[in-house]
mmCIF file of C-alpha atoms and ligand atoms in Angstrom:
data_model
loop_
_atom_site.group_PDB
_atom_site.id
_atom_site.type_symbol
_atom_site.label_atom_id
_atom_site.label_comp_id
_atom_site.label_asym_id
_atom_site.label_seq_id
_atom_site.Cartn_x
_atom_site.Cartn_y
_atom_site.Cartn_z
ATOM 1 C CA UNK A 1 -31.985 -21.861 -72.084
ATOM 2 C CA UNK A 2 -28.648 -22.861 -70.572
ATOM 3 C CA UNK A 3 -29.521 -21.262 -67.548
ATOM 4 C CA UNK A 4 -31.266 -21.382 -64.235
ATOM 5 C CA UNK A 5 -34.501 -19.169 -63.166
ATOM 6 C CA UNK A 6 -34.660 -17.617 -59.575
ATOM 7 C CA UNK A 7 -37.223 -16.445 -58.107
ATOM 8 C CA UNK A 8 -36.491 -13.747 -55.583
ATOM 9 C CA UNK A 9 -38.111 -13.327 -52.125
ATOM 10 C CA UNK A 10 -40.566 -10.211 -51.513
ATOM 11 C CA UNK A 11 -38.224 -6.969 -51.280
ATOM 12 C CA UNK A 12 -34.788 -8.762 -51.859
ATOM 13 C CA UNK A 13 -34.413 -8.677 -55.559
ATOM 14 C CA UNK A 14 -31.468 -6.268 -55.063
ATOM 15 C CA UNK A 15 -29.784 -9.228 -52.781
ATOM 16 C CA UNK A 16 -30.507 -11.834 -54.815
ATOM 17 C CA UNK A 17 -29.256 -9.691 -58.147
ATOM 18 C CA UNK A 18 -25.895 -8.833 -55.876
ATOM 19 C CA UNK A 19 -25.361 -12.379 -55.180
ATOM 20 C CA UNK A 20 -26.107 -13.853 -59.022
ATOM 21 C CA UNK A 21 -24.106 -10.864 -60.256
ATOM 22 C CA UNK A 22 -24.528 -11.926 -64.338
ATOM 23 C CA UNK A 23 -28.353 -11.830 -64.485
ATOM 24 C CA UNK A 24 -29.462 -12.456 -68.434
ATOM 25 C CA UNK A 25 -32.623 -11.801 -68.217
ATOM 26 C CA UNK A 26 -35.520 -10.494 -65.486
ATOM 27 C CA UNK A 27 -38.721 -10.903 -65.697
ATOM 28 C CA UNK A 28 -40.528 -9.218 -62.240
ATOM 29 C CA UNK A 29 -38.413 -10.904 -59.467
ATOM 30 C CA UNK A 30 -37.828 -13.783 -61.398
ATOM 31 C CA UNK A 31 -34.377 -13.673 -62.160
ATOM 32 C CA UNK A 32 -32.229 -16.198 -65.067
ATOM 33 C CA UNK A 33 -28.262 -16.653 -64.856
ATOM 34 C CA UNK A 34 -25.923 -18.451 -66.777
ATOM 35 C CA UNK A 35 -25.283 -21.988 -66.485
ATOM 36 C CA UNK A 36 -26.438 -24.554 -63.505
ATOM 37 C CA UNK A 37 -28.380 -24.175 -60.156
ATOM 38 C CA UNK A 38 -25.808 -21.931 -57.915
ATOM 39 C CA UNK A 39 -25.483 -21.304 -53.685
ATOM 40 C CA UNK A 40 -27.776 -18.303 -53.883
ATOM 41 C CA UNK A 41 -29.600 -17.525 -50.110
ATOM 42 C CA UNK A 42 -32.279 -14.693 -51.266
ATOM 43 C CA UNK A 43 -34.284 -17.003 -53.743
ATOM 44 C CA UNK A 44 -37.177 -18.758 -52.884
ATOM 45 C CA UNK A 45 -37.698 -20.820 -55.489
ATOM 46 C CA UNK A 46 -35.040 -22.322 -58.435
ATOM 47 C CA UNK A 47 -36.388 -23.046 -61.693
ATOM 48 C CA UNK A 48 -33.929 -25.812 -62.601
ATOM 49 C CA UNK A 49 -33.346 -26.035 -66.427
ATOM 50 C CA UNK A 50 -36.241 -23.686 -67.817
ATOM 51 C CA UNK A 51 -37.358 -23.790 -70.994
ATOM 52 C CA UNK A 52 -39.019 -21.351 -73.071
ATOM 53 C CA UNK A 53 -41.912 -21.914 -75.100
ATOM 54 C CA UNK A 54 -43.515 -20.698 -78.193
ATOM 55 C CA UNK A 55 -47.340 -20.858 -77.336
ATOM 56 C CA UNK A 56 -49.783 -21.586 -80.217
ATOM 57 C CA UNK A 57 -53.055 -20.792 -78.158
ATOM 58 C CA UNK A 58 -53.770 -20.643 -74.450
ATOM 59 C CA UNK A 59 -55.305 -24.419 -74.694
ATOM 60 C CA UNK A 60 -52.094 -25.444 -76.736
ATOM 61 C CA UNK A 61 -50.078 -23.826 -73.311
ATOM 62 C CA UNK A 62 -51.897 -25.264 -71.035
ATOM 63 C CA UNK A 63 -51.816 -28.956 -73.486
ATOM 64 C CA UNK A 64 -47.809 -28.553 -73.587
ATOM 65 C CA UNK A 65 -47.213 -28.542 -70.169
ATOM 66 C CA UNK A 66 -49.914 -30.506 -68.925
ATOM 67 C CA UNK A 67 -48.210 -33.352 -71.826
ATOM 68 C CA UNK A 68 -44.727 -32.708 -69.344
ATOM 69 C CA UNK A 69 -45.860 -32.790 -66.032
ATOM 70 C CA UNK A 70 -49.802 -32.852 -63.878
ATOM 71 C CA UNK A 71 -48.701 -30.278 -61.119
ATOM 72 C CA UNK A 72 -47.677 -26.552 -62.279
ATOM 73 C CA UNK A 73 -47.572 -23.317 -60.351
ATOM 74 C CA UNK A 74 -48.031 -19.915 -62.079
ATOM 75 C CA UNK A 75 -45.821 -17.080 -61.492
ATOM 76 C CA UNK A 76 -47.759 -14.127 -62.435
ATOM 77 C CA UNK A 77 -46.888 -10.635 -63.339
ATOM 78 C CA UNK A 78 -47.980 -9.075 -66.337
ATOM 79 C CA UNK A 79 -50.194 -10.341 -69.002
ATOM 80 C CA UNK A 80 -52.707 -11.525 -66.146
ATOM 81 C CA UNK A 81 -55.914 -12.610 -68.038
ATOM 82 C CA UNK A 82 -54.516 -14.568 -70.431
ATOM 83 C CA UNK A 83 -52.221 -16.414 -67.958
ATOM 84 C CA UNK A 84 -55.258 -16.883 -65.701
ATOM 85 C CA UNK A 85 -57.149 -18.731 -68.797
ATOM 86 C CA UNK A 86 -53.760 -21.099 -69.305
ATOM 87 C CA UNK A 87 -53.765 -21.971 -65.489
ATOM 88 C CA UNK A 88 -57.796 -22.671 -65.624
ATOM 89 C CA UNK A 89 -56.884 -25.293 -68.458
ATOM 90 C CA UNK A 90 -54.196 -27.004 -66.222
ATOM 91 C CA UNK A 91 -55.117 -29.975 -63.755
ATOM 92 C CA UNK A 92 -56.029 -27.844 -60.048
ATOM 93 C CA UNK A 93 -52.989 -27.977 -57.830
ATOM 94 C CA UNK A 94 -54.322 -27.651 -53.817
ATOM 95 C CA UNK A 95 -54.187 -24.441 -52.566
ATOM 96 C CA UNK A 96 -54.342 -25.912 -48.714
ATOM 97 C CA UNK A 97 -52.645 -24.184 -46.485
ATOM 98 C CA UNK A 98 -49.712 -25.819 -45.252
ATOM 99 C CA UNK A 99 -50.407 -27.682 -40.968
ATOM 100 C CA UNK A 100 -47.514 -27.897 -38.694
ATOM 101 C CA UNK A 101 -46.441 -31.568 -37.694
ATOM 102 C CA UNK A 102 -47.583 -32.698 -41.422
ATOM 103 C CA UNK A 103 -44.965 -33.255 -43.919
ATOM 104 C CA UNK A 104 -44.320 -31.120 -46.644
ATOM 105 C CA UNK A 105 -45.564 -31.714 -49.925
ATOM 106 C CA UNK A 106 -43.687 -35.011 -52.067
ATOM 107 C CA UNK A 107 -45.487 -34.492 -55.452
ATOM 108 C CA UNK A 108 -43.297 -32.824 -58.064
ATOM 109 C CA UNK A 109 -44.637 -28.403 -58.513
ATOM 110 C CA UNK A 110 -43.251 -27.347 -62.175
ATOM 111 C CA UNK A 111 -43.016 -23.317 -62.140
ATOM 112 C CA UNK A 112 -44.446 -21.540 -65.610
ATOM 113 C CA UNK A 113 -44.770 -17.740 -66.239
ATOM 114 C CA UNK A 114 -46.250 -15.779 -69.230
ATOM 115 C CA UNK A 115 -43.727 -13.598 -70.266
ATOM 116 C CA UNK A 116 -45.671 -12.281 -73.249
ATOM 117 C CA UNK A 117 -48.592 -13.131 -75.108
ATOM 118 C CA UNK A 118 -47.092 -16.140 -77.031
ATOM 119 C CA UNK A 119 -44.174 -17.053 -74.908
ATOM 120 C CA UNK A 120 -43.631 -19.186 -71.560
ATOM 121 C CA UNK A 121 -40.711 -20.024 -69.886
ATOM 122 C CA UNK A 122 -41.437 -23.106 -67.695
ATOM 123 C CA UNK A 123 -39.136 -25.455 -65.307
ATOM 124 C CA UNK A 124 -40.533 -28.911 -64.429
ATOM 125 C CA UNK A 125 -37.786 -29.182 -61.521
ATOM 126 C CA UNK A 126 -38.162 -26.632 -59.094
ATOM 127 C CA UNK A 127 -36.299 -26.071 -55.484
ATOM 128 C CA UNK A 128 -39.412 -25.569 -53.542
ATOM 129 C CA UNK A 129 -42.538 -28.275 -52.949
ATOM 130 C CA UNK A 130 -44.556 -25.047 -52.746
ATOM 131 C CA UNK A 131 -46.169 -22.871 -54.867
ATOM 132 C CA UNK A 132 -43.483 -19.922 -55.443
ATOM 133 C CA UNK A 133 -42.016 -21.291 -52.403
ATOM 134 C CA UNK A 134 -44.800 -19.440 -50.404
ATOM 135 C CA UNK A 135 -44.935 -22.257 -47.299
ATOM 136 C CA UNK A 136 -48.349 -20.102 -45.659
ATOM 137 C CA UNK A 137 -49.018 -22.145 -42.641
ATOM 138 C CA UNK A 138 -52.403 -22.908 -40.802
ATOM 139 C CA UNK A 139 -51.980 -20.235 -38.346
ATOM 140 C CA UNK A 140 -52.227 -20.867 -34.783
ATOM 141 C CA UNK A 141 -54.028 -16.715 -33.985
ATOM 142 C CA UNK A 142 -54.703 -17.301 -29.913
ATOM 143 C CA UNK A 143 -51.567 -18.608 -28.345
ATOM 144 C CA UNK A 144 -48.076 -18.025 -29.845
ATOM 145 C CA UNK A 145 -47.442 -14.138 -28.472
ATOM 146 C CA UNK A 146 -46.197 -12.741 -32.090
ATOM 147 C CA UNK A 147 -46.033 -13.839 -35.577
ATOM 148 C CA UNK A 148 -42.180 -15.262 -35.463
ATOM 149 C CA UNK A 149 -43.281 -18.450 -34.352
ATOM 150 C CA UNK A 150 -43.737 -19.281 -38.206
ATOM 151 C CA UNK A 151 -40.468 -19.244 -39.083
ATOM 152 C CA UNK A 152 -39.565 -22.036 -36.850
ATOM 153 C CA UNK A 153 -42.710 -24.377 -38.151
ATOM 154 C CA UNK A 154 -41.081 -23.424 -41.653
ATOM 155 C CA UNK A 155 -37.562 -24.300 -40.458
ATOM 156 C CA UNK A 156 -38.615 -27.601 -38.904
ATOM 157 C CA UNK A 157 -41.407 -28.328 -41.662
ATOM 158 C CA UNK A 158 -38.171 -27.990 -44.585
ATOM 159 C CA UNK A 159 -35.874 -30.071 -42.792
ATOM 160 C CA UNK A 160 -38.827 -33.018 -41.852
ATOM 161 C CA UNK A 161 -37.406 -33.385 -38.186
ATOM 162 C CA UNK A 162 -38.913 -31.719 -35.315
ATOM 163 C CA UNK A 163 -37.441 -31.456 -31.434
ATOM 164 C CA UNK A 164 -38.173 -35.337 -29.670
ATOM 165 C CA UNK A 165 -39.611 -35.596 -26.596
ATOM 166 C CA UNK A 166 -37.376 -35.864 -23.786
ATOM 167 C CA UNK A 167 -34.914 -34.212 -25.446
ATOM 168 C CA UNK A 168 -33.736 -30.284 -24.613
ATOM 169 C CA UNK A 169 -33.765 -27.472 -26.276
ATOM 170 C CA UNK A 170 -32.077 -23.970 -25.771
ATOM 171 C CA UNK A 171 -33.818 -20.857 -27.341
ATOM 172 C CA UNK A 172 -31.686 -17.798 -27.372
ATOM 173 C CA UNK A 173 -33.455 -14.205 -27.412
ATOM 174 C CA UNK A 174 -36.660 -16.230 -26.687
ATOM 175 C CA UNK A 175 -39.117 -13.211 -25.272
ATOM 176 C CA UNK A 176 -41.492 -12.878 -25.687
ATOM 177 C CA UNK A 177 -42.483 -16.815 -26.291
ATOM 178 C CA UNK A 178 -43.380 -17.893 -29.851
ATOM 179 C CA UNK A 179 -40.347 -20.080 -30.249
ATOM 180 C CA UNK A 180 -40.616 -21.332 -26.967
ATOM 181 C CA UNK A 181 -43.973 -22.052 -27.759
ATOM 182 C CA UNK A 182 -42.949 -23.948 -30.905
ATOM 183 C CA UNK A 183 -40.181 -26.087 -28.769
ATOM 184 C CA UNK A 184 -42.536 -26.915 -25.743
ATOM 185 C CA UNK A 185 -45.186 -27.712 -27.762
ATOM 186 C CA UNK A 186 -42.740 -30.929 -29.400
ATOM 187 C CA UNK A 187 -42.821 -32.481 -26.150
ATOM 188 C CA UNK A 188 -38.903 -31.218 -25.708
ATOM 189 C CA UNK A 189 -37.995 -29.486 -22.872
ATOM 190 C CA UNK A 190 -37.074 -25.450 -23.219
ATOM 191 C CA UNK A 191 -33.762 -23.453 -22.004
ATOM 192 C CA UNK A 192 -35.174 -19.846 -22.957
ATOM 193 C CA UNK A 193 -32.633 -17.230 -22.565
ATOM 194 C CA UNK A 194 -33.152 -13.111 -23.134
ATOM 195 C CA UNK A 195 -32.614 -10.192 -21.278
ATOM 196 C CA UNK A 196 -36.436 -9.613 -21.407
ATOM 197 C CA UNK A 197 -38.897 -11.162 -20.083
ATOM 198 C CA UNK A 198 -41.161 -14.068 -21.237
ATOM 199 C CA UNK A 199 -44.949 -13.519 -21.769
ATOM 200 C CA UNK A 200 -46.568 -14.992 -18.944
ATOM 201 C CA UNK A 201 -48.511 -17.810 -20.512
ATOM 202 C CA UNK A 202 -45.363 -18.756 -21.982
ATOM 203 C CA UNK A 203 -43.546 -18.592 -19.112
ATOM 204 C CA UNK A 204 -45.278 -20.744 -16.937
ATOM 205 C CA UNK A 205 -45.153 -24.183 -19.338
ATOM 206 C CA UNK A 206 -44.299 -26.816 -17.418
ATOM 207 C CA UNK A 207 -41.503 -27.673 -19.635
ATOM 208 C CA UNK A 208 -40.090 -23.995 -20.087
ATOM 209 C CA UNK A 209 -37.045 -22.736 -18.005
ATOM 210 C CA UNK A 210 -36.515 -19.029 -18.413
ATOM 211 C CA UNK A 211 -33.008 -17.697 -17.716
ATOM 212 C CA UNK A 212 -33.120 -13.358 -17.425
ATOM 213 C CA UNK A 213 -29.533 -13.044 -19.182
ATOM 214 C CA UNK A 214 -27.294 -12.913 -21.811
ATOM 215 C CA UNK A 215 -27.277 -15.539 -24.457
ATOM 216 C CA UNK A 216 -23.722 -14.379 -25.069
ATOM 217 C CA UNK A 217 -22.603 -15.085 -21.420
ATOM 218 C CA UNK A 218 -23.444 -18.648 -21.363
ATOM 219 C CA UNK A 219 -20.994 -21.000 -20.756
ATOM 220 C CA UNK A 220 -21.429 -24.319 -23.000
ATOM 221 C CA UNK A 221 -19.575 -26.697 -20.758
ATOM 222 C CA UNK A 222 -21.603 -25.301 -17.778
ATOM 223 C CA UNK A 223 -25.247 -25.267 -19.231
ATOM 224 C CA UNK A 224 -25.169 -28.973 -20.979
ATOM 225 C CA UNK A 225 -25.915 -30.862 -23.801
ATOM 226 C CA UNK A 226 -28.125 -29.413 -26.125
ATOM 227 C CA UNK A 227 -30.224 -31.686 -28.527
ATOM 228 C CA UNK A 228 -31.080 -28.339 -30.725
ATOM 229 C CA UNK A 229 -30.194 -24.680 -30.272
ATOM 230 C CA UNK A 230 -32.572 -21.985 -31.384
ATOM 231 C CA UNK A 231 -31.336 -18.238 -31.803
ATOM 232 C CA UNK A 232 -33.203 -15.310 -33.019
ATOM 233 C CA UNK A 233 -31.079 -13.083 -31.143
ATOM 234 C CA UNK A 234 -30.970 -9.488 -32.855
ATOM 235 C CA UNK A 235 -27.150 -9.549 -33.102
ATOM 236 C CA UNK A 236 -24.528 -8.498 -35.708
ATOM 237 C CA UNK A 237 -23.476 -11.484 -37.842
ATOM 238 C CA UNK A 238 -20.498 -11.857 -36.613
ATOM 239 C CA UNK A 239 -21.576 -12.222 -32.975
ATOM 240 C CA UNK A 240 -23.679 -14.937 -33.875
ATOM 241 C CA UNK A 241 -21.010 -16.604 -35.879
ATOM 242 C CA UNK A 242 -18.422 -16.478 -33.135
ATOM 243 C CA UNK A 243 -21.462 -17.906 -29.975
ATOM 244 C CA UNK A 244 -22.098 -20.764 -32.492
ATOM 245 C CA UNK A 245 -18.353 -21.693 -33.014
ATOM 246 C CA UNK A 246 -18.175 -21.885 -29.038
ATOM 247 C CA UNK A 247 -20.813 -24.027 -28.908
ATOM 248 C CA UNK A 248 -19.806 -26.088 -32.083
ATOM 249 C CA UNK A 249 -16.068 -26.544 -30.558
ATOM 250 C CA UNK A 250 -17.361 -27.560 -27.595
ATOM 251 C CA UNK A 251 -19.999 -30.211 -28.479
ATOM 252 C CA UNK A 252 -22.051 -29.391 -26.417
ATOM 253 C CA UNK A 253 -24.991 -28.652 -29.388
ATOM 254 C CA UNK A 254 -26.123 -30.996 -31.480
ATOM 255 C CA UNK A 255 -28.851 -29.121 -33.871
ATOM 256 C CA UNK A 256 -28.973 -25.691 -34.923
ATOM 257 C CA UNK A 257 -31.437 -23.479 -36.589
ATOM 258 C CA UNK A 258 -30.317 -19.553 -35.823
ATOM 259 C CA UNK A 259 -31.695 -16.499 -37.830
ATOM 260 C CA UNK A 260 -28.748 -14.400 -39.046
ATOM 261 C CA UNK A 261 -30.299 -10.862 -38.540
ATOM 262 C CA UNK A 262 -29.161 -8.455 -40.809
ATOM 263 C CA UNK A 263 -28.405 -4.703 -39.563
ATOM 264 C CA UNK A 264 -28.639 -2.035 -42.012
ATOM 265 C CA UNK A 265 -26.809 -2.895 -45.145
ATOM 266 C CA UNK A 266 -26.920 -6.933 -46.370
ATOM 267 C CA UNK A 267 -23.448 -8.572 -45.437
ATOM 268 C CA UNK A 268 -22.809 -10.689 -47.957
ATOM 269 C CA UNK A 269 -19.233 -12.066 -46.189
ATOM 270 C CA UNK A 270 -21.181 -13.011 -43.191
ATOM 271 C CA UNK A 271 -23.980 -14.939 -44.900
ATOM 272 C CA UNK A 272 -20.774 -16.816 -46.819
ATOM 273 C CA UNK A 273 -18.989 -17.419 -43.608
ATOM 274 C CA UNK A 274 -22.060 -19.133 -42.031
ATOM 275 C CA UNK A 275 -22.599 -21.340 -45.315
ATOM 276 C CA UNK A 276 -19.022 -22.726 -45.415
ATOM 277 C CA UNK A 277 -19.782 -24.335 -41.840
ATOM 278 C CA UNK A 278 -19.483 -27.779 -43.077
ATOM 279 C CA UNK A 279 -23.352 -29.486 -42.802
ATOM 280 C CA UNK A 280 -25.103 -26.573 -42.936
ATOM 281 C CA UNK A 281 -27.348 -24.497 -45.053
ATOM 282 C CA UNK A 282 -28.510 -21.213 -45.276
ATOM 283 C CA UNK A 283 -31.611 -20.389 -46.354
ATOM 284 C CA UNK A 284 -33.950 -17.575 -46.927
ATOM 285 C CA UNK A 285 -37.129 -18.850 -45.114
ATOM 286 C CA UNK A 286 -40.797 -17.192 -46.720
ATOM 287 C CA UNK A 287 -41.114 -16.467 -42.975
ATOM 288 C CA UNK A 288 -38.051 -14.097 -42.997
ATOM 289 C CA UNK A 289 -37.956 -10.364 -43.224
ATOM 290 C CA UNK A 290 -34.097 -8.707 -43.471
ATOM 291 C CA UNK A 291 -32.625 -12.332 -42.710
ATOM 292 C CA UNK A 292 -31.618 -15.655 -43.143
ATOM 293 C CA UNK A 293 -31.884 -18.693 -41.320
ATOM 294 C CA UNK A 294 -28.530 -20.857 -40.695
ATOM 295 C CA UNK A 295 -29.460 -24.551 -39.819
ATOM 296 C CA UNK A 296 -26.870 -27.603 -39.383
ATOM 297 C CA UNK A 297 -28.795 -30.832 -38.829
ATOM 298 C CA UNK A 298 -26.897 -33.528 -38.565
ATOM 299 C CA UNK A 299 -28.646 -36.051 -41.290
ATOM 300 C CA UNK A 300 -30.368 -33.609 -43.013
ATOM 301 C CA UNK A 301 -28.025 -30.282 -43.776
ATOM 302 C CA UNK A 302 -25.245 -32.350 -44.853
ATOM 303 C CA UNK A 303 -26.876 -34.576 -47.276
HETATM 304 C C1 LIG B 1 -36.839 -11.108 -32.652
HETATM 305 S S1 LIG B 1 -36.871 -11.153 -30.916
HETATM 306 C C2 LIG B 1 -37.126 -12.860 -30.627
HETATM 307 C C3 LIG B 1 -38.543 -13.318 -30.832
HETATM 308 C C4 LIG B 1 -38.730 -14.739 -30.378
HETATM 309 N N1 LIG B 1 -38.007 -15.677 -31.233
HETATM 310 C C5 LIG B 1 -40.168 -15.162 -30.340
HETATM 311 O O1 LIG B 1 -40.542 -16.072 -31.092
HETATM 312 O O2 LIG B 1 -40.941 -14.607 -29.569
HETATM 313 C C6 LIG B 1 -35.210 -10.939 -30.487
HETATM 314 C C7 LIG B 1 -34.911 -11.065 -29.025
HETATM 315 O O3 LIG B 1 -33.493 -11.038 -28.846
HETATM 316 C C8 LIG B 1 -33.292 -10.594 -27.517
HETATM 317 N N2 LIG B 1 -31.895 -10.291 -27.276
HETATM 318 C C9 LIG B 1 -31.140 -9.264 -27.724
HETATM 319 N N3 LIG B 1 -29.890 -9.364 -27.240
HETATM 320 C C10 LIG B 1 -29.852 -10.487 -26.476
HETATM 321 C C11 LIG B 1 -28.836 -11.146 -25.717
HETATM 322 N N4 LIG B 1 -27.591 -10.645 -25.640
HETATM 323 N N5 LIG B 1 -29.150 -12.281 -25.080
HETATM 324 C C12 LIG B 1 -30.395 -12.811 -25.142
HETATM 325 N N6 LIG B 1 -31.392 -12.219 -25.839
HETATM 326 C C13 LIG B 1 -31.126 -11.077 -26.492
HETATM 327 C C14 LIG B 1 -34.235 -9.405 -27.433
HETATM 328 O O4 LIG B 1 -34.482 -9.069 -26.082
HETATM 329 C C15 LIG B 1 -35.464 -9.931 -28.174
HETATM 330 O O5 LIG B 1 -36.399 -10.432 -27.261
#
């Protein structure tokens, strides 16, 4: 096709159309553009070199791609029964959710979609090692105090490294707990700063020291090193950008994974200025609402 397919997150087609700008062809939120793989943040999965298919039955489909590739997830959006026969003809690919602390999957996911009765499009090399690039986790329903917790299992679970024990952590806007949670729980040991308070339980981890402030009146040389520093501070982009510069200029922070929040309309020249940090990445986690996460790992951002 001489193109690549992207498939948009949930509710950000309009950002991920913005950003590709010459979008040939649509089909639901899957999205094809001219050319090779591009820096796009609002897809969750790329369909690297698709290829489109004439079908000559739905056991022929299923024969063609299975004669490619064993493991292939569906997109679905029109066209649903026949699709569903195709996929029952293909070799089962596990729908397990997805545990915390466990890698994420190695074996090679092809994407395919029906996009009418006698036509696929299908991409053997995809972006994500999940299906659609949905990473649904193994919950944890009893402690963590709210649901954001996930997207720090889905930021550490992407990049393969989690928080060592022994080493320290800093989580900024850290009420009421679930990152905290996620940090303690490594064995690390927890600087959680907000101007709210911590939820009890979470509070009183051995491991977790709560500062009642400002994230954006710390002073890097005073606080100390910093093995990784966690923000999900509700901020404008641009306040974000300029606390992580301090703390980048300084040294005093080795690891970063901070959620760029958007407010109101999608800033496009933020999201860009965070990506041109040299070693980082900015991603659009399945976890994320009306944000992105910005992560610089040392090791694994810059590779
Ligand atoms: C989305 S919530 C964080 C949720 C948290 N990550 C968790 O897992 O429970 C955003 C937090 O940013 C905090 N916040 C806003 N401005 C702040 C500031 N200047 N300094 C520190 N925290 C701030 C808010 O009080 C709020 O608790």
């Amino acid at each position: 096709m001489n193109a690549t397919g992207y498939l948009a997150a949930v509710g950000f087609e309009d950002q991920l159309r913005a950003e590709l700008g010459d979008v040939i062809e649509t089909h639901d939120r899957l999205m094809f553009a001219p050319g090779p793989e591009r820096r796009v943040f609002w897809a969750q999965n790329v369909w690297r070199n698709p290829v489109r298919i004439a079908i000559p039955s739905i056991k022929g489909a299923a024969k063609i791609l299975r004669f490619n590739q064993r493991n292939w997830a569906m997109f679905k959006f029109d066209h649903f029964s026949r699709a569903k026969l195709i996929e029952a003809n293909l070799p089962h690919v596990s729908a397990k959710r997805q545990i915390f602390g466990e890698p994420a999957p190695t074996a090679p996911l092809g994407s395919w979609t029906l996009i009418d009765p006698d036509t696929i499009i299908a991409a053997m090399d995809c972006s994500s090692p999940w299906k659609n690039g949905e990473v649904e986790f193994e919950e944890d329903k009893v402690t963590p105090p709210n649901r954001a917790y996930l997207k720090l299992w889905e930021a550490f679970t992407r990049l393969g490294v989690f928080p060592q024990e022994g080493e320290i952590t800093m989580d900024m806007g850290g009420s009421p707990g679930g990152w905290t949670w996620v940090l303690h729980e490594t064995g690390a040991s927890v600087i959680s700063v907000d101007k709210a308070k911590l939820d009890p339980k979470i509070a009183k981890l051995p491991r977790v020291d709560f500062r009642q402030e400002s994230a954006f009146g710390l002073d890097p040389e005073k606080t100390g090193p910093i093995d990784w520093l966690c923000s999900d501070v509700i901020c404008y982009p641009d306040r974000l950008y300029r606390l992580v510069n301090q703390w980048m200029e300084t040294g005093m922070a080795t690891n970063f994974i901070c959620t760029i929040k958007m407010q109101g309309d999608t800033d496009h020249a933020a999201i860009a200025q965070f990506a041109d940090i040299p070693g980082s990445k900015v991603v659009h986690l399945y976890n994320n609402k009306h944000e992105l996460t910005w992560m610089k790992v040392p090791g694994v951002t810059d590779q």
